[in-house]
Amino acid sequence: MITIREVEPDDPEALALWDEQQQELAERYDAPDLELETRFSSLLVSLVGYSDDEAVATVVLRWSPHHEDGAVEVKRLYVKPDHRGHGHSRALMGVAESFARRAGATRLVLETGDQQPEALSLYDSIGYTRIAGYGEWKDDEGTLCYGRTLPTRLLIVNGTIGAGKTAVAAGVLDALGDRGARVAFLDADAVCQAAPARESDPYHQELMFAAMSRLAPLYRQRGYGCVVVARVVEAPEDRARWSLAFASEVGAPEVVVARVTAPLDERRARIDVREPEGRWRDWAHARTVELDDVLETQALDDVVVENSGRSARDTAEELLAEIGW
């Protein structure tokens, strides 16, 4: 059993484990002058694994200085010799991948050596594949590099008119951005601002999905592994259509649909602020009731969060906590 905790970059127990690792690798590779990094620019997280309160394992993640935006490099994976064979490395890599996913990474990369058969076996077994050499040791025949591509994480903030889905989605962008995540926000309603509409596509749904399928690869190429979209989800087939629009080289994205709600009087007050008197305000007042009934009946959401009496940012923080982002 191992307990894994995030620690400070200069944590003394982590530093002690790194020193042990350096000594072991110096012996394995007959390189007495070997010196490994102890300071990591663009650090994402440093993790230490504990067994009965003893620090026995470690791993570090940083944004890779050698690869495209969105690539996270795994460094300093190490387990004390007398604690090996218990799955600690696999547990560390699992937690590390979770951190990378939450940070909006699109790929994990690492380098190891041909004198570390345990590491090679681990990476093969958890879905890593060989990639081109990189970094200081890229031309060294004994150095082997591995990578694992991560799916896009797609959050769709759903809600009826006036519920605040666009404001909350923007709040999610700010919250994740403040944590250092690579995240993009797309206001799908803005994409649908066009006139006249086709009779066969009155709400520009087909136009929107066509636009999203073209935008998604651009954001992926820029290394944004988390994408937040504000858009009504009222049809059962919509989740599959979103998944198809944001599919990448690794396959389907991880899709979460989160609905925000607010009382009718609050929704109408918000509509009055943003819509001038006339037919669009009248339409929105009627449509917010109709659409809210549809969303309640369909129940297509993974979570539902109240967005009333507080800031959109506070609602966004609760939403992120609910979905585990």
Tab-separated table of N, CA, C and O in Angstrom, residues 3 47 52 62 69 73 91 94 122 135 149 172 180 185 196 202 205-206 210 270 279 293 298 323-324:
chain	number	residue	atom	x	y	z
A	3	THR	N	0.804	5.665	-0.240
A	3	THR	CA	0.068	6.922	-0.223
A	3	THR	C	0.893	7.949	-0.979
A	3	THR	O	2.067	8.154	-0.670
A	47	LEU	N	5.870	14.499	-6.837
A	47	LEU	CA	5.097	13.557	-6.031
A	47	LEU	C	6.027	12.640	-5.252
A	47	LEU	O	7.081	12.227	-5.753
A	52	ASP	N	3.754	3.456	5.199
A	52	ASP	CA	3.851	3.604	6.663
A	52	ASP	C	4.633	4.847	7.036
A	52	ASP	O	5.540	4.821	7.910
A	62	ARG	N	7.071	17.799	-15.557
A	62	ARG	CA	7.285	19.173	-15.994
A	62	ARG	C	6.795	19.301	-17.434
A	62	ARG	O	6.724	18.309	-18.174
A	69	ASP	N	3.976	22.275	-27.539
A	69	ASP	CA	3.132	22.720	-26.428
A	69	ASP	C	2.148	21.619	-26.055
A	69	ASP	O	1.556	20.976	-26.923
A	73	GLU	N	6.705	16.022	-19.523
A	73	GLU	CA	7.795	15.059	-19.393
A	73	GLU	C	7.808	14.441	-17.996
A	73	GLU	O	7.698	15.157	-16.994
A	91	ALA	N	1.489	2.754	-9.595
A	91	ALA	CA	0.613	3.688	-8.887
A	91	ALA	C	1.072	5.126	-9.094
A	91	ALA	O	0.261	6.028	-9.337
A	94	GLY	N	0.192	6.288	-12.538
A	94	GLY	CA	-1.239	6.547	-12.657
A	94	GLY	C	-1.619	7.904	-12.097
A	94	GLY	O	-2.381	8.656	-12.716
A	122	LEU	N	7.647	-1.750	-17.337
A	122	LEU	CA	6.535	-0.938	-16.835
A	122	LEU	C	5.925	-0.109	-17.949
A	122	LEU	O	4.703	-0.117	-18.154
A	135	GLY	N	16.428	15.587	-26.133
A	135	GLY	CA	17.163	16.080	-24.982
A	135	GLY	C	18.643	15.758	-25.006
A	135	GLY	O	19.230	15.417	-26.040
A	149	THR	N	0.068	9.343	-25.755
A	149	THR	CA	-0.825	10.432	-26.130
A	149	THR	C	-2.089	10.389	-25.276
A	149	THR	O	-2.645	9.320	-25.021
A	172	VAL	N	-14.825	28.777	-15.650
A	172	VAL	CA	-14.021	27.547	-15.671
A	172	VAL	C	-12.679	27.818	-16.344
A	172	VAL	O	-11.628	27.368	-15.879
A	180	GLY	N	-2.703	26.974	-13.881
A	180	GLY	CA	-1.627	26.654	-14.810
A	180	GLY	C	-1.986	25.626	-15.857
A	180	GLY	O	-1.110	25.133	-16.576
A	185	PHE	N	-11.524	27.990	-24.199
A	185	PHE	CA	-12.966	28.194	-24.029
A	185	PHE	C	-13.560	28.588	-25.370
A	185	PHE	O	-13.091	29.518	-26.031
A	196	PRO	N	-29.756	34.700	-42.638
A	196	PRO	CA	-30.881	33.926	-42.077
A	196	PRO	C	-30.458	32.484	-41.806
A	196	PRO	O	-29.452	32.013	-42.325
A	202	PRO	N	-32.671	25.522	-37.895
A	202	PRO	CA	-33.114	26.818	-37.368
A	202	PRO	C	-32.225	27.397	-36.275
A	202	PRO	O	-32.139	28.615	-36.128
A	205	GLN	N	-27.437	24.365	-35.504
A	205	GLN	CA	-26.757	23.243	-34.848
A	205	GLN	C	-25.791	22.547	-35.811
A	205	GLN	O	-24.658	22.204	-35.438
A	206	GLU	N	-26.235	22.332	-37.043
A	206	GLU	CA	-25.359	21.679	-38.018
A	206	GLU	C	-24.154	22.555	-38.346
A	206	GLU	O	-23.023	22.067	-38.467
A	210	ALA	N	-20.154	21.586	-37.559
A	210	ALA	CA	-19.180	21.656	-38.650
A	210	ALA	C	-18.031	22.581	-38.276
A	210	ALA	O	-16.854	22.275	-38.536
A	270	ARG	N	-31.768	38.342	-15.886
A	270	ARG	CA	-30.548	38.341	-16.696
A	270	ARG	C	-30.878	38.601	-18.170
A	270	ARG	O	-30.148	39.311	-18.856
A	279	ARG	N	-39.082	41.776	-29.552
A	279	ARG	CA	-39.397	40.374	-29.829
A	279	ARG	C	-38.323	39.428	-29.307
A	279	ARG	O	-38.647	38.317	-28.881
A	293	ASP	N	-37.708	22.966	-19.297
A	293	ASP	CA	-38.507	21.742	-19.184
A	293	ASP	C	-37.885	20.604	-20.000
A	293	ASP	O	-37.842	19.451	-19.545
A	298	GLN	N	-35.010	15.488	-20.328
A	298	GLN	CA	-33.981	14.687	-20.997
A	298	GLN	C	-32.931	14.177	-20.016
A	298	GLN	O	-32.437	13.056	-20.160
A	323	ILE	N	-16.969	17.504	-10.939
A	323	ILE	CA	-16.560	16.598	-12.023
A	323	ILE	C	-15.130	16.091	-11.851
A	323	ILE	O	-14.632	15.318	-12.665
A	324	GLY	N	-14.449	16.544	-10.802
A	324	GLY	CA	-13.112	16.042	-10.531
A	324	GLY	C	-12.023	16.608	-11.415
A	324	GLY	O	-10.967	16.001	-11.604
